[in-house]
Short mmCIF file of C-alpha atoms in Angstrom, two decimals:
data_model
loop_
_atom_site.label_atom_id
_atom_site.label_comp_id
_atom_site.label_asym_id
_atom_site.label_seq_id
_atom_site.Cartn_x
_atom_site.Cartn_y
_atom_site.Cartn_z
CA UNK A 18 -11.77 -28.07 -3.98
CA UNK A 19 -9.59 -30.36 -0.98
CA UNK A 20 -10.53 -33.05 -2.98
CA UNK A 21 -8.94 -31.35 -5.81
CA UNK A 22 -5.52 -30.01 -4.04
CA UNK A 23 -4.68 -33.37 -2.20
CA UNK A 24 -5.55 -36.07 -6.41
CA UNK A 25 -3.59 -33.09 -7.83
CA UNK A 26 -0.62 -33.78 -5.27
CA UNK A 27 -1.13 -37.67 -5.07
CA UNK A 28 -0.91 -37.09 -8.52
CA UNK A 29 2.34 -35.26 -9.42
CA UNK A 30 3.68 -37.57 -7.17
CA UNK A 31 3.36 -40.61 -8.25
CA UNK A 32 1.61 -41.78 -4.87
CA UNK A 33 -1.65 -43.79 -5.69
CA UNK A 34 -5.12 -41.94 -5.55
CA UNK A 35 -5.69 -41.97 -1.33
CA UNK A 36 -8.72 -44.96 -1.53
CA UNK A 37 -10.92 -41.86 0.16
CA UNK A 38 -11.16 -40.27 -3.65
CA UNK A 39 -11.23 -43.44 -5.30
CA UNK A 40 -15.05 -43.25 -5.76
CA UNK A 41 -14.91 -39.52 -7.53
CA UNK A 42 -11.52 -39.74 -8.97
CA UNK A 43 -11.99 -40.12 -12.46
CA UNK A 44 -15.28 -36.88 -12.55
CA UNK A 45 -12.04 -35.41 -10.86
CA UNK A 46 -9.58 -36.02 -12.95
CA UNK A 47 -11.71 -34.30 -15.55
CA UNK A 48 -12.59 -31.43 -13.57
CA UNK A 49 -8.38 -31.25 -12.71
CA UNK A 50 -7.58 -30.84 -16.72
CA UNK A 51 -9.92 -28.08 -17.28
CA UNK A 52 -8.45 -26.25 -14.69
CA UNK A 53 -5.77 -23.20 -15.48
CA UNK A 54 -3.58 -20.88 -13.19
CA UNK A 55 -6.44 -18.26 -12.33
CA UNK A 56 -8.47 -21.00 -11.64
CA UNK A 57 -6.75 -23.51 -9.53
CA UNK A 58 -6.96 -22.15 -6.88
CA UNK A 59 -10.43 -20.30 -4.45
CA UNK A 60 -10.11 -16.15 -5.55
CA UNK A 61 -11.03 -13.89 -3.11
CA UNK A 62 -10.80 -10.26 -3.36
CA UNK A 63 -7.70 -9.90 -2.08
CA UNK A 64 -6.79 -11.69 -5.20
CA UNK A 65 -7.82 -9.18 -8.01
CA UNK A 66 -7.38 -6.20 -6.25
CA UNK A 67 -3.24 -6.52 -7.44
CA UNK A 68 -3.91 -9.30 -9.73
CA UNK A 69 -1.63 -7.29 -12.45
CA UNK A 70 -0.11 -5.26 -10.70
CA UNK A 71 3.15 -7.33 -10.87
CA UNK A 72 2.52 -5.90 -14.64
CA UNK A 73 3.20 -2.32 -15.24
CA UNK A 74 4.53 0.34 -12.55
CA UNK A 75 1.51 2.21 -10.67
CA UNK A 76 0.90 5.45 -11.83
CA UNK A 77 0.05 7.19 -9.10
CA UNK A 78 -2.59 10.51 -9.43
CA UNK A 79 -1.67 12.58 -6.07
CA UNK A 80 -4.54 15.76 -5.29
CA UNK A 81 -6.05 17.49 -2.34
CA UNK A 82 -8.98 18.35 -0.33
CA UNK A 83 -10.42 22.22 -1.19
CA UNK A 84 -8.30 25.05 -1.36
CA UNK A 85 -5.49 23.70 0.70
CA UNK A 86 -3.46 25.86 3.21
CA UNK A 87 0.18 26.39 1.77
CA UNK A 88 1.86 24.11 4.19
CA UNK A 89 -1.03 21.08 2.55
CA UNK A 90 -0.08 21.81 -1.05
CA UNK A 91 4.04 22.16 0.15
CA UNK A 92 3.32 18.77 1.88
CA UNK A 93 1.71 17.35 -1.95
CA UNK A 94 4.54 18.81 -3.84
CA UNK A 95 6.99 16.67 -1.92
CA UNK A 96 4.82 13.83 -1.62
CA UNK A 97 5.18 13.61 -5.35
CA UNK A 98 8.67 13.13 -5.02
CA UNK A 99 8.26 10.33 -3.53
CA UNK A 100 5.82 8.18 -5.59
CA UNK A 101 8.28 8.07 -8.93
CA UNK A 102 5.59 8.79 -12.24
CA UNK A 103 3.32 9.96 -9.45
CA UNK A 104 1.26 13.41 -10.62
CA UNK A 105 0.07 15.45 -9.21
CA UNK A 106 -3.14 17.41 -9.14
CA UNK A 107 -5.10 20.62 -8.11
CA UNK A 108 -8.14 19.04 -7.19
CA UNK A 109 -10.65 23.27 -8.35
CA UNK A 110 -14.02 22.77 -7.56
CA UNK A 111 -14.29 18.54 -8.81
CA UNK A 112 -16.29 16.32 -6.35
CA UNK A 113 -15.06 12.86 -5.69
CA UNK A 114 -16.72 10.93 -8.78
CA UNK A 115 -15.60 12.80 -10.78
CA UNK A 116 -11.34 13.15 -9.27
CA UNK A 117 -12.41 8.78 -9.49
CA UNK A 118 -13.86 8.39 -12.64
CA UNK A 119 -11.12 10.60 -14.63
CA UNK A 120 -8.79 8.62 -12.63
CA UNK A 121 -8.89 5.71 -13.74
CA UNK A 122 -10.33 6.67 -17.31
CA UNK A 123 -6.23 7.75 -17.61
CA UNK A 124 -4.83 4.68 -16.09
CA UNK A 125 -4.06 6.12 -12.79
CA UNK A 126 -3.28 2.40 -10.81
CA UNK A 127 -4.14 4.27 -7.54
CA UNK A 128 -5.46 7.85 -6.30
CA UNK A 129 -3.30 10.20 -2.71
CA UNK A 130 -5.63 12.21 -1.45
CA UNK A 131 -4.06 14.52 1.22
CA UNK A 132 -6.84 16.04 3.28
CA UNK A 133 -5.80 19.23 6.82
CA UNK A 134 -7.04 20.52 9.85
CA UNK A 135 -6.29 24.91 10.56
CA UNK A 136 -3.37 23.86 8.00
CA UNK A 137 -1.55 20.96 9.14
CA UNK A 138 -1.77 18.07 7.14
CA UNK A 139 -4.06 15.25 8.98
CA UNK A 140 -5.20 12.35 6.35
CA UNK A 141 -4.28 10.44 3.81
CA UNK A 142 -5.84 8.11 1.88
CA UNK A 143 -5.09 5.55 -0.25
CA UNK A 144 -7.92 4.46 -2.95
CA UNK A 145 -6.04 2.13 -5.36
CA UNK A 146 -8.33 1.64 -8.52
CA UNK A 147 -10.10 0.31 -10.94
CA UNK A 148 -12.16 -1.33 -7.92
CA UNK A 149 -10.28 -0.30 -4.54
CA UNK A 150 -9.92 -1.73 -2.05
CA UNK A 151 -9.05 2.44 0.05
CA UNK A 152 -7.34 3.26 3.19
CA UNK A 153 -7.61 6.36 5.30
CA UNK A 154 -5.15 7.11 7.30
CA UNK A 155 -4.84 9.66 9.92
CA UNK A 156 -1.33 11.52 9.77
CA UNK A 157 0.21 13.29 12.50
CA UNK A 158 3.85 14.96 13.75
CA UNK A 159 4.57 16.19 10.33
CA UNK A 160 8.09 17.46 9.17
CA UNK A 161 8.84 19.13 5.75
CA UNK A 162 12.20 18.90 4.21
CA UNK A 163 12.44 22.47 5.15
CA UNK A 164 11.10 21.99 8.62
CA UNK A 165 13.86 19.32 9.42
CA UNK A 166 16.84 21.86 11.63
CA UNK A 167 20.04 20.10 10.46
CA UNK A 168 18.53 21.46 7.07
CA UNK A 169 22.52 21.20 5.37
CA UNK A 170 23.02 16.73 6.12
CA UNK A 171 19.54 16.94 3.80
CA UNK A 172 20.41 14.06 1.31
CA UNK A 173 18.57 15.41 -2.51
CA UNK A 174 15.75 14.21 -3.58
CA UNK A 175 16.21 11.60 -6.54
CA UNK A 176 13.04 10.58 -8.57
CA UNK A 177 14.09 6.23 -8.27
CA UNK A 178 12.53 3.80 -7.73
CA UNK A 179 12.85 2.88 -3.68
CA UNK A 180 13.78 0.13 -1.73
CA UNK A 181 11.08 -0.27 0.73
CA UNK A 182 11.52 -1.15 4.22
CA UNK A 183 7.73 -2.38 5.60
CA UNK A 184 8.65 -3.03 9.53
CA UNK A 185 6.48 -5.71 11.62
CA UNK A 186 3.20 -5.79 9.08
CA UNK A 187 3.06 -9.05 10.52
CA UNK A 188 -0.65 -10.14 11.66
CA UNK A 189 -3.30 -10.48 8.58
CA UNK A 190 -4.20 -7.26 8.46
CA UNK A 191 -1.06 -5.68 8.62
CA UNK A 192 -0.35 -7.78 5.63
CA UNK A 193 -2.86 -5.81 3.83
CA UNK A 194 -2.60 -2.21 4.43
CA UNK A 195 1.80 -3.48 4.33
CA UNK A 196 0.19 -4.86 0.23
CA UNK A 197 -1.59 -1.79 -0.59
CA UNK A 198 1.51 0.47 0.79
CA UNK A 199 4.25 -1.50 -1.08
CA UNK A 200 2.34 -1.47 -4.65
CA UNK A 201 2.09 2.85 -4.92
CA UNK A 202 5.72 1.86 -5.46
CA UNK A 203 7.71 0.53 -8.43
CA UNK A 204 10.54 -2.70 -8.33
CA UNK A 205 14.35 -0.36 -7.78
CA UNK A 206 16.55 -0.93 -9.37
CA UNK A 207 19.42 -3.28 -7.13
CA UNK A 208 21.70 0.34 -7.74
CA UNK A 209 19.41 2.66 -6.16
CA UNK A 210 19.89 3.88 -3.53
CA UNK A 211 17.06 5.59 -1.87
CA UNK A 212 15.02 3.48 0.52
CA UNK A 213 11.70 4.16 1.88
CA UNK A 214 10.67 2.49 5.32
CA UNK A 215 7.30 1.60 6.34
CA UNK A 216 8.20 1.16 10.58
CA UNK A 217 4.87 0.18 12.72
CA UNK A 218 4.46 0.59 16.11
CA UNK A 219 1.60 0.47 18.48
CA UNK A 220 -0.09 0.56 15.75
CA UNK A 221 1.86 3.72 14.16
CA UNK A 222 3.40 3.42 11.16
CA UNK A 223 6.50 6.10 10.50
CA UNK A 224 7.03 6.94 7.39
CA UNK A 225 10.34 7.72 6.57
CA UNK A 226 13.18 8.56 3.41
CA UNK A 227 16.87 8.08 3.07
CA UNK A 228 19.21 8.41 0.23
CA UNK A 229 22.53 6.27 1.45
CA UNK A 230 26.57 6.80 0.35
CA UNK A 231 28.83 3.85 0.23
CA UNK A 232 32.03 6.34 1.49
CA UNK A 233 34.85 3.36 2.14
CA UNK A 234 33.18 0.49 0.18
CA UNK A 235 30.74 -2.27 0.61
CA UNK A 236 31.19 -2.57 4.38
CA UNK A 237 30.85 1.42 5.22
CA UNK A 238 27.16 2.47 4.92
CA UNK A 239 26.15 6.37 5.52
CA UNK A 240 23.13 7.30 5.84
CA UNK A 241 21.14 10.78 4.97
CA UNK A 242 16.89 11.94 5.61
CA UNK A 243 15.50 12.93 2.80
CA UNK A 244 12.40 14.43 4.08
CA UNK A 245 9.15 14.64 4.64
CA UNK A 246 8.95 12.06 7.94
CA UNK A 247 5.34 11.56 9.66
CA UNK A 248 3.43 9.31 11.07
CA UNK A 249 -0.10 7.30 9.63
CA UNK A 250 -2.25 5.64 11.20
CA UNK A 251 -4.89 3.61 10.10
CA UNK A 252 -8.60 4.12 11.13
CA UNK A 253 -10.82 2.98 8.30
CA UNK A 254 -9.88 -0.33 5.00
CA UNK A 255 -12.89 0.02 2.71
CA UNK A 256 -13.33 -2.74 -0.73
CA UNK A 257 -13.99 -0.24 -3.13
CA UNK A 258 -13.34 3.41 -4.17
CA UNK A 259 -12.82 6.48 -2.25
CA UNK A 260 -16.14 7.71 -3.33
CA UNK A 261 -18.42 5.02 -2.83
CA UNK A 262 -21.31 5.62 -0.26
CA UNK A 263 -21.85 1.98 -0.53
CA UNK A 264 -18.03 0.17 -0.21
CA UNK A 265 -17.99 -2.73 2.84
CA UNK A 266 -16.12 -1.71 5.06
CA UNK A 267 -13.75 -4.70 5.87
CA UNK A 268 -12.16 -3.24 9.31
CA UNK A 269 -12.37 -0.19 10.87
CA UNK A 270 -10.88 1.30 14.38
CA UNK A 271 -14.22 1.54 16.73
CA UNK A 272 -14.07 3.67 19.86
CA UNK A 273 -13.48 1.87 23.29
CA UNK A 274 -11.49 -1.04 21.46
CA UNK A 275 -9.58 -3.10 24.22
CA UNK A 276 -6.92 -4.08 23.29
CA UNK A 277 -6.56 -7.19 23.72
CA UNK A 278 -9.40 -7.72 21.58
CA UNK A 279 -8.70 -5.86 17.79
CA UNK A 280 -6.89 -6.20 15.40
CA UNK A 281 -4.15 -4.96 14.86
CA UNK A 282 -0.78 -4.74 12.71
CA UNK A 283 1.46 -6.96 13.49
CA UNK A 284 0.73 -10.09 16.18
#
């Protein structure tokens, strides 16, 4: 593959074939002529998972663990408004395999599943369809819309596609996680006034949701928080869907990890 890349570059630039490739140039040219945009470069599972993501807007299914508390149900309602075009479904007695299969058959691109502990949201799972990956996050410091202190200043919850801000996802793992999160949202229109921020600080991802106005023109911008707000912490990333018992673990946080050795979201 490296030899073909060097030869292709030489041909595109109108330069002589490198000396070390002259003996193989005929064979390599034949292979290059048979390539298209899908076979020109070596592809990995990362390329394939979101290869068609740009062809249509995401369609997100939101559900919860069984028998959700009132607070978790409210959190799920607010999360539905976060993702444009999403649908919230009561889980009932369905097992994971049934949820994943039903979502695949109905054209969903992702499943977001919310978990709780003693009535407080404590987990969020993002499962990309049809074949993964699946990211598992812990959730802390959840503040629902009606819990925000100055509720009179809350912005209105609009369901237009938001502008995304992904801050400090600079490592290989960080780019991977940012990719999982950003593909939950469609491309925004330029005039959209919604802003959703995922800001990483020491592997804790702060989620914030705002709308903005320009009361005095383009040089004056006022932000109003919409809510909810919470922090995420990645603890596992798997290559398959969440119902697969054999899915390869791509990354997992381990107890007693030395901070200097573990892979972080920011390099």
